PDB file of C-alpha atoms in Angstrom:
ATOM      1  CA  ALA A  31       0.000   0.000   0.000  1.00  0.00           C
ATOM      2  CA  GLN A  32       1.134   3.502  -0.729  1.00  0.00           C
ATOM      3  CA  THR A  33       1.685   6.057   2.009  1.00  0.00           C
ATOM      4  CA  VAL A  34       2.171   9.807   1.897  1.00  0.00           C
ATOM      5  CA  THR A  35       3.872  11.747   4.673  1.00  0.00           C
ATOM      6  CA  GLN A  36       3.829  15.478   5.308  1.00  0.00           C
ATOM      7  CA  SER A  37       6.059  16.253   8.264  1.00  0.00           C
ATOM      8  CA  GLN A  38       5.250  19.956   8.568  1.00  0.00           C
ATOM      9  CA  PRO A  39       1.894  20.482  10.305  1.00  0.00           C
ATOM     10  CA  GLU A  40       2.197  24.264   9.953  1.00  0.00           C
ATOM     11  CA  MET A  41       4.294  26.695   7.977  1.00  0.00           C
ATOM     12  CA  SER A  42       4.365  30.465   7.878  1.00  0.00           C
ATOM     13  CA  VAL A  43       5.594  32.817   5.158  1.00  0.00           C
ATOM     14  CA  GLN A  44       5.616  36.540   4.690  1.00  0.00           C
ATOM     15  CA  GLU A  45       3.784  38.035   1.777  1.00  0.00           C
ATOM     16  CA  ALA A  46       5.938  38.136  -1.385  1.00  0.00           C
ATOM     17  CA  GLU A  47       8.393  35.622   0.053  1.00  0.00           C
ATOM     18  CA  THR A  48       8.996  32.000  -0.979  1.00  0.00           C
ATOM     19  CA  VAL A  49       8.048  28.917   0.983  1.00  0.00           C
ATOM     20  CA  THR A  50       8.608  25.198   0.416  1.00  0.00           C
ATOM     21  CA  LEU A  51       6.276  22.484   1.667  1.00  0.00           C
ATOM     22  CA  SER A  52       7.654  18.968   2.027  1.00  0.00           C
ATOM     23  CA  CYS A  53       6.167  15.620   1.099  1.00  0.00           C
ATOM     24  CA  THR A  54       7.562  12.116   0.990  1.00  0.00           C
ATOM     25  CA  TYR A  55       5.820   8.986  -0.189  1.00  0.00           C
ATOM     26  CA  ASP A  56       6.323   5.274  -0.302  1.00  0.00           C
ATOM     27  CA  THR A  57       5.385   3.016  -3.199  1.00  0.00           C
ATOM     28  CA  SER A  58       6.599  -0.058  -5.024  1.00  0.00           C
ATOM     29  CA  GLU A  59       5.209   1.177  -8.325  1.00  0.00           C
ATOM     30  CA  SER A  60       7.364   2.798 -10.963  1.00  0.00           C
ATOM     31  CA  ASP A  61       4.676   4.841 -12.663  1.00  0.00           C
ATOM     32  CA  TYR A  62       2.290   7.081 -10.785  1.00  0.00           C
ATOM     33  CA  TYR A  63       1.058  10.629 -10.345  1.00  0.00           C
ATOM     34  CA  LEU A  64       1.672  13.076  -7.547  1.00  0.00           C
ATOM     35  CA  PHE A  65      -0.453  16.073  -6.715  1.00  0.00           C
ATOM     36  CA  TRP A  66      -0.637  19.073  -4.475  1.00  0.00           C
ATOM     37  CA  TYR A  67      -4.130  20.123  -3.480  1.00  0.00           C
ATOM     38  CA  LYS A  68      -5.106  23.324  -1.709  1.00  0.00           C
ATOM     39  CA  GLN A  69      -8.017  23.340   0.719  1.00  0.00           C
ATOM     40  CA  PRO A  70      -9.135  26.830   1.761  1.00  0.00           C
ATOM     41  CA  PRO A  71     -11.680  27.440   4.529  1.00  0.00           C
ATOM     42  CA  SER A  72     -14.440  26.699   2.010  1.00  0.00           C
ATOM     43  CA  ARG A  73     -13.168  23.094   2.250  1.00  0.00           C
ATOM     44  CA  GLN A  74     -13.204  22.401  -1.489  1.00  0.00           C
ATOM     45  CA  MET A  75     -10.096  20.610  -2.692  1.00  0.00           C
ATOM     46  CA  ILE A  76      -8.461  22.599  -5.467  1.00  0.00           C
ATOM     47  CA  LEU A  77      -5.741  21.087  -7.625  1.00  0.00           C
ATOM     48  CA  VAL A  78      -2.586  23.191  -7.495  1.00  0.00           C
ATOM     49  CA  ILE A  79      -0.125  21.148  -9.515  1.00  0.00           C
ATOM     50  CA  ARG A  80       0.482  17.606 -10.740  1.00  0.00           C
ATOM     51  CA  GLN A  81       3.537  15.590 -11.654  1.00  0.00           C
ATOM     52  CA  GLU A  82       3.782  12.437 -13.719  1.00  0.00           C
ATOM     53  CA  ALA A  83       6.455  10.131 -12.330  1.00  0.00           C
ATOM     54  CA  TYR A  84       7.768   9.223 -15.775  1.00  0.00           C
ATOM     55  CA  LYS A  85       8.579  12.863 -16.506  1.00  0.00           C
ATOM     56  CA  GLN A  86      11.948  14.046 -15.278  1.00  0.00           C
ATOM     57  CA  GLN A  87      11.096  17.700 -15.693  1.00  0.00           C
ATOM     58  CA  ASN A  88       9.598  19.329 -12.632  1.00  0.00           C
ATOM     59  CA  ALA A  89       6.082  20.691 -13.091  1.00  0.00           C
ATOM     60  CA  THR A  90       5.443  24.424 -12.895  1.00  0.00           C
ATOM     61  CA  GLU A  91       2.190  26.367 -12.709  1.00  0.00           C
ATOM     62  CA  ASN A  92       2.726  30.115 -12.475  1.00  0.00           C
ATOM     63  CA  ARG A  93       4.016  30.810  -8.925  1.00  0.00           C
ATOM     64  CA  PHE A  94       3.880  27.112  -7.983  1.00  0.00           C
ATOM     65  CA  SER A  95       6.592  24.599  -8.790  1.00  0.00           C
ATOM     66  CA  VAL A  96       7.653  21.214  -7.514  1.00  0.00           C
ATOM     67  CA  ASN A  97      10.935  19.512  -6.784  1.00  0.00           C
ATOM     68  CA  PHE A  98      10.360  15.879  -7.685  1.00  0.00           C
ATOM     69  CA  GLN A  99      13.093  13.493  -6.565  1.00  0.00           C
ATOM     70  CA  LYS A 100      11.937  10.040  -7.682  1.00  0.00           C
ATOM     71  CA  ALA A 101      14.793   8.053  -6.190  1.00  0.00           C
ATOM     72  CA  ALA A 102      14.332   9.769  -2.846  1.00  0.00           C
ATOM     73  CA  LYS A 103      10.526   9.563  -3.137  1.00  0.00           C
ATOM     74  CA  SER A 104      10.284  13.231  -2.338  1.00  0.00           C
ATOM     75  CA  PHE A 105       7.841  15.754  -3.796  1.00  0.00           C
ATOM     76  CA  SER A 106       8.067  19.279  -2.408  1.00  0.00           C
ATOM     77  CA  LEU A 107       5.996  22.313  -3.386  1.00  0.00           C
ATOM     78  CA  LYS A 108       7.542  25.744  -3.754  1.00  0.00           C
ATOM     79  CA  ILE A 109       5.324  28.795  -3.660  1.00  0.00           C
ATOM     80  CA  SER A 110       6.983  31.956  -4.913  1.00  0.00           C
ATOM     81  CA  ASP A 111       5.826  35.516  -4.308  1.00  0.00           C
ATOM     82  CA  SER A 112       3.374  34.302  -1.655  1.00  0.00           C
ATOM     83  CA  GLN A 113       0.005  36.025  -1.511  1.00  0.00           C
ATOM     84  CA  LEU A 114      -2.572  36.301   1.242  1.00  0.00           C
ATOM     85  CA  GLY A 115      -4.866  34.125  -0.839  1.00  0.00           C
ATOM     86  CA  ASP A 116      -2.370  31.274  -0.637  1.00  0.00           C
ATOM     87  CA  ALA A 117      -3.222  30.741   3.020  1.00  0.00           C
ATOM     88  CA  ALA A 118      -4.850  27.304   3.251  1.00  0.00           C
ATOM     89  CA  MET A 119      -4.255  23.651   4.024  1.00  0.00           C
ATOM     90  CA  TYR A 120      -2.060  21.978   1.452  1.00  0.00           C
ATOM     91  CA  PHE A 121      -2.277  18.261   0.842  1.00  0.00           C
ATOM     92  CA  CYS A 122       0.148  16.082  -1.026  1.00  0.00           C
ATOM     93  CA  ALA A 123      -1.510  13.145  -2.767  1.00  0.00           C
ATOM     94  CA  TYR A 124      -0.480  10.002  -4.639  1.00  0.00           C
ATOM     95  CA  ARG A 125      -2.317   8.208  -7.392  1.00  0.00           C
ATOM     96  CA  SER A 126      -1.430   5.011  -9.189  1.00  0.00           C
ATOM     97  CA  SER A 127      -1.215   5.192 -12.966  1.00  0.00           C
ATOM     98  CA  LEU A 128      -2.547   1.685 -13.389  1.00  0.00           C
ATOM     99  CA  ASN A 129      -5.552   1.822 -15.706  1.00  0.00           C
ATOM    100  CA  THR A 130      -7.788  -0.171 -13.420  1.00  0.00           C
ATOM    101  CA  GLY A 131     -10.453   0.594 -10.905  1.00  0.00           C
ATOM    102  CA  THR A 132      -7.752   1.724  -8.549  1.00  0.00           C
ATOM    103  CA  ALA A 133      -6.582   4.376 -10.944  1.00  0.00           C
ATOM    104  CA  SER A 134      -8.743   7.120  -9.528  1.00  0.00           C
ATOM    105  CA  LYS A 135      -8.012   6.528  -5.864  1.00  0.00           C
ATOM    106  CA  LEU A 136      -6.002   9.270  -4.171  1.00  0.00           C
ATOM    107  CA  THR A 137      -3.893   8.686  -1.084  1.00  0.00           C
ATOM    108  CA  PHE A 138      -3.422  11.884   0.889  1.00  0.00           C
ATOM    109  CA  GLY A 139      -0.955  13.088   3.452  1.00  0.00           C
ATOM    110  CA  THR A 140      -2.073  14.743   6.680  1.00  0.00           C
ATOM    111  CA  GLY A 141      -1.626  18.241   5.315  1.00  0.00           C
ATOM    112  CA  THR A 142       0.352  21.390   6.026  1.00  0.00           C
ATOM    113  CA  ARG A 143      -1.387  24.544   7.177  1.00  0.00           C
ATOM    114  CA  LEU A 144       0.173  27.553   5.462  1.00  0.00           C
ATOM    115  CA  GLN A 145      -0.149  30.972   7.039  1.00  0.00           C
ATOM    116  CA  VAL A 146       0.725  34.076   5.048  1.00  0.00           C
ATOM    117  CA  THR A 147       1.602  37.173   7.040  1.00  0.00           C
ATOM    118  CA  LEU A 148       1.938  40.801   6.026  1.00  0.00           C
TER     119      LEU A 148
ATOM    120  CA  ASP B 138     -20.096  23.721 -16.861  1.00  0.00           C
ATOM    121  CA  ALA B 139     -21.290  22.596 -13.457  1.00  0.00           C
ATOM    122  CA  GLY B 140     -18.633  21.138 -11.223  1.00  0.00           C
ATOM    123  CA  VAL B 141     -19.157  18.491  -8.578  1.00  0.00           C
ATOM    124  CA  THR B 142     -22.162  19.302  -6.430  1.00  0.00           C
ATOM    125  CA  GLN B 143     -22.970  17.821  -3.052  1.00  0.00           C
ATOM    126  CA  SER B 144     -25.942  17.999  -0.719  1.00  0.00           C
ATOM    127  CA  PRO B 145     -26.641  18.744   2.012  1.00  0.00           C
ATOM    128  CA  THR B 146     -23.806  21.050   2.985  1.00  0.00           C
ATOM    129  CA  HIS B 147     -24.314  20.612   6.712  1.00  0.00           C
ATOM    130  CA  LEU B 148     -26.325  18.223   8.809  1.00  0.00           C
ATOM    131  CA  ILE B 149     -26.589  17.042  12.380  1.00  0.00           C
ATOM    132  CA  LYS B 150     -27.613  13.509  13.259  1.00  0.00           C
ATOM    133  CA  THR B 151     -28.022  11.562  16.465  1.00  0.00           C
ATOM    134  CA  ARG B 152     -25.918   8.529  17.303  1.00  0.00           C
ATOM    135  CA  GLY B 153     -27.554   5.389  15.917  1.00  0.00           C
ATOM    136  CA  GLN B 154     -29.374   7.179  13.115  1.00  0.00           C
ATOM    137  CA  GLN B 155     -28.808   6.767   9.401  1.00  0.00           C
ATOM    138  CA  VAL B 156     -27.712   9.422   6.913  1.00  0.00           C
ATOM    139  CA  THR B 157     -27.696   9.779   3.129  1.00  0.00           C
ATOM    140  CA  LEU B 158     -25.387  12.168   1.316  1.00  0.00           C
ATOM    141  CA  ARG B 159     -25.732  12.991  -2.358  1.00  0.00           C
ATOM    142  CA  CYS B 160     -23.337  13.873  -5.136  1.00  0.00           C
ATOM    143  CA  SER B 161     -23.638  14.901  -8.764  1.00  0.00           C
ATOM    144  CA  PRO B 162     -20.398  14.503 -10.711  1.00  0.00           C
ATOM    145  CA  LYS B 163     -18.901  17.024 -13.060  1.00  0.00           C
ATOM    146  CA  SER B 164     -20.479  16.992 -16.485  1.00  0.00           C
ATOM    147  CA  GLY B 165     -18.974  14.242 -18.621  1.00  0.00           C
ATOM    148  CA  HIS B 166     -17.592  12.260 -15.692  1.00  0.00           C
ATOM    149  CA  ASP B 167     -18.730   8.704 -15.049  1.00  0.00           C
ATOM    150  CA  THR B 168     -16.883   7.748 -11.876  1.00  0.00           C
ATOM    151  CA  VAL B 169     -17.609   8.911  -8.361  1.00  0.00           C
ATOM    152  CA  SER B 170     -15.442   8.404  -5.308  1.00  0.00           C
ATOM    153  CA  TRP B 171     -16.203   9.260  -1.709  1.00  0.00           C
ATOM    154  CA  TYR B 172     -13.725  10.403   0.920  1.00  0.00           C
ATOM    155  CA  GLN B 173     -14.022  10.994   4.649  1.00  0.00           C
ATOM    156  CA  GLN B 174     -12.017  13.855   6.121  1.00  0.00           C
ATOM    157  CA  ALA B 175     -11.909  14.016   9.905  1.00  0.00           C
ATOM    158  CA  LEU B 176     -10.956  17.304  11.527  1.00  0.00           C
ATOM    159  CA  GLY B 177      -7.239  17.975  11.124  1.00  0.00           C
ATOM    160  CA  GLN B 178      -6.691  14.976   8.873  1.00  0.00           C
ATOM    161  CA  GLY B 179      -6.293  14.288   5.199  1.00  0.00           C
ATOM    162  CA  PRO B 180      -9.153  12.721   3.247  1.00  0.00           C
ATOM    163  CA  GLN B 181      -9.493   8.950   3.478  1.00  0.00           C
ATOM    164  CA  PHE B 182     -10.841   6.943   0.539  1.00  0.00           C
ATOM    165  CA  ILE B 183     -14.156   5.231   1.287  1.00  0.00           C
ATOM    166  CA  PHE B 184     -15.154   3.705  -2.056  1.00  0.00           C
ATOM    167  CA  GLN B 185     -15.523   4.295  -5.761  1.00  0.00           C
ATOM    168  CA  TYR B 186     -18.488   3.737  -8.059  1.00  0.00           C
ATOM    169  CA  TYR B 187     -18.432   3.152 -11.777  1.00  0.00           C
ATOM    170  CA  GLU B 188     -21.166   1.700 -13.998  1.00  0.00           C
ATOM    171  CA  GLU B 189     -23.414   1.559 -10.929  1.00  0.00           C
ATOM    172  CA  GLU B 190     -21.112  -0.856  -9.134  1.00  0.00           C
ATOM    173  CA  GLU B 191     -18.710  -0.459  -6.244  1.00  0.00           C
ATOM    174  CA  ARG B 192     -15.292  -0.926  -7.836  1.00  0.00           C
ATOM    175  CA  GLN B 193     -12.934  -0.381  -4.955  1.00  0.00           C
ATOM    176  CA  ARG B 194     -13.289   0.072  -1.239  1.00  0.00           C
ATOM    177  CA  GLY B 195     -11.105   1.565   1.430  1.00  0.00           C
ATOM    178  CA  ASN B 196     -10.843   0.423   5.035  1.00  0.00           C
ATOM    179  CA  PHE B 197     -14.374   1.304   6.113  1.00  0.00           C
ATOM    180  CA  PRO B 198     -16.982  -0.951   7.752  1.00  0.00           C
ATOM    181  CA  ASP B 199     -20.107  -2.219   6.038  1.00  0.00           C
ATOM    182  CA  ARG B 200     -22.100   0.528   7.750  1.00  0.00           C
ATOM    183  CA  PHE B 201     -20.855   2.654   4.877  1.00  0.00           C
ATOM    184  CA  SER B 202     -22.619   1.842   1.639  1.00  0.00           C
ATOM    185  CA  GLY B 203     -23.304   3.608  -1.585  1.00  0.00           C
ATOM    186  CA  HIS B 204     -25.127   3.672  -4.809  1.00  0.00           C
ATOM    187  CA  GLN B 205     -24.636   5.082  -8.276  1.00  0.00           C
ATOM    188  CA  PHE B 206     -27.531   5.935 -10.539  1.00  0.00           C
ATOM    189  CA  PRO B 207     -27.724   5.691 -14.348  1.00  0.00           C
ATOM    190  CA  ASN B 208     -27.088   9.440 -14.611  1.00  0.00           C
ATOM    191  CA  TYR B 209     -23.788   8.879 -12.710  1.00  0.00           C
ATOM    192  CA  SER B 210     -24.922  10.661  -9.567  1.00  0.00           C
ATOM    193  CA  SER B 211     -24.207   8.883  -6.327  1.00  0.00           C
ATOM    194  CA  GLU B 212     -25.313   8.489  -2.731  1.00  0.00           C
ATOM    195  CA  LEU B 213     -23.340   7.639   0.358  1.00  0.00           C
ATOM    196  CA  ASN B 214     -25.260   5.975   3.157  1.00  0.00           C
ATOM    197  CA  VAL B 215     -24.022   5.527   6.690  1.00  0.00           C
ATOM    198  CA  ASN B 216     -26.014   3.374   9.106  1.00  0.00           C
ATOM    199  CA  ALA B 217     -25.868   3.172  12.894  1.00  0.00           C
ATOM    200  CA  LEU B 218     -23.990   6.444  13.165  1.00  0.00           C
ATOM    201  CA  LEU B 219     -21.185   6.738  15.676  1.00  0.00           C
ATOM    202  CA  LEU B 220     -19.710   9.876  17.158  1.00  0.00           C
ATOM    203  CA  GLY B 221     -16.535   9.072  15.217  1.00  0.00           C
ATOM    204  CA  ASP B 222     -18.395   9.387  11.930  1.00  0.00           C
ATOM    205  CA  SER B 223     -18.447  13.153  12.405  1.00  0.00           C
ATOM    206  CA  ALA B 224     -16.421  14.478   9.480  1.00  0.00           C
ATOM    207  CA  LEU B 225     -16.443  16.249   6.164  1.00  0.00           C
ATOM    208  CA  TYR B 226     -17.514  13.880   3.404  1.00  0.00           C
ATOM    209  CA  LEU B 227     -16.053  14.750   0.027  1.00  0.00           C
ATOM    210  CA  CYS B 228     -17.275  13.531  -3.303  1.00  0.00           C
ATOM    211  CA  ALA B 229     -14.849  13.365  -6.215  1.00  0.00           C
ATOM    212  CA  SER B 230     -15.557  12.701  -9.860  1.00  0.00           C
ATOM    213  CA  SER B 231     -13.396  11.536 -12.728  1.00  0.00           C
ATOM    214  CA  LEU B 232     -13.528   9.775 -16.067  1.00  0.00           C
ATOM    215  CA  GLN B 233     -12.817   6.061 -15.987  1.00  0.00           C
ATOM    216  CA  GLY B 234     -10.236   4.590 -18.279  1.00  0.00           C
ATOM    217  CA  ILE B 235      -8.020   7.638 -18.395  1.00  0.00           C
ATOM    218  CA  SER B 236      -5.495   7.229 -15.638  1.00  0.00           C
ATOM    219  CA  GLY B 237      -4.007  10.652 -16.002  1.00  0.00           C
ATOM    220  CA  ASN B 238      -7.156  12.699 -15.893  1.00  0.00           C
ATOM    221  CA  THR B 239      -7.883  15.232 -13.209  1.00  0.00           C
ATOM    222  CA  ILE B 240     -10.076  14.383 -10.244  1.00  0.00           C
ATOM    223  CA  TYR B 241     -12.504  17.121  -9.240  1.00  0.00           C
ATOM    224  CA  PHE B 242     -13.897  17.551  -5.744  1.00  0.00           C
ATOM    225  CA  GLY B 243     -17.102  18.985  -4.415  1.00  0.00           C
ATOM    226  CA  GLU B 244     -17.310  21.290  -1.416  1.00  0.00           C
ATOM    227  CA  GLY B 245     -18.298  18.470   0.864  1.00  0.00           C
ATOM    228  CA  SER B 246     -21.022  17.635   3.329  1.00  0.00           C
ATOM    229  CA  TRP B 247     -20.321  18.373   6.980  1.00  0.00           C
ATOM    230  CA  LEU B 248     -21.781  15.639   9.172  1.00  0.00           C
ATOM    231  CA  THR B 249     -21.972  16.113  12.915  1.00  0.00           C
ATOM    232  CA  VAL B 250     -23.087  13.169  15.035  1.00  0.00           C
ATOM    233  CA  VAL B 251     -24.259  14.034  18.533  1.00  0.00           C
TER     234      VAL B 251
END
């Protein structure tokens, strides 16, 4: 079974600064997907960024980028130029790429609460 | 394009009662998954429905059951409610057969068991 670990329960960053959230995972599969989801107080899970394990290039979405280290099973999220609206819970999630009924199942970490200060 | 919609948004039930939560998937999606998110925790996979059948199940007791209708909407039923069932229940939709597609979440149903 896959597991996802987020060791930072809370992080704080000043507006306009950069912050990195950590995530490690464990799997025996060689092909999979990794995600970062944002959950604001409204509680809806919003996809921030995704990474396919077979791609060596790190994914980037505007101010959000990842550092994917497959051998180390590490998947960190970097938020640049932090904004007040970035304050939320951030969840790292794993998903198998197997095209079976398990393909859509997400395994989440316990989350990191990000505070953004002025 | 309507996203994933869930109802009700909040509800309070008494221990021992039964509850039904409802979900309509994003337009074009045929697969619905349910997750339980306890306070301060990450979501935990309950089960997934596709073609009106339960396809995969997480580590949840038989008190948790579901159903998918021909229009792909889904219900989550929980019987004999326990205080520990208090949580946010998230519905997620996706398209089966495409392993790389995005999973979309609804805003959840807050269940409080007293």
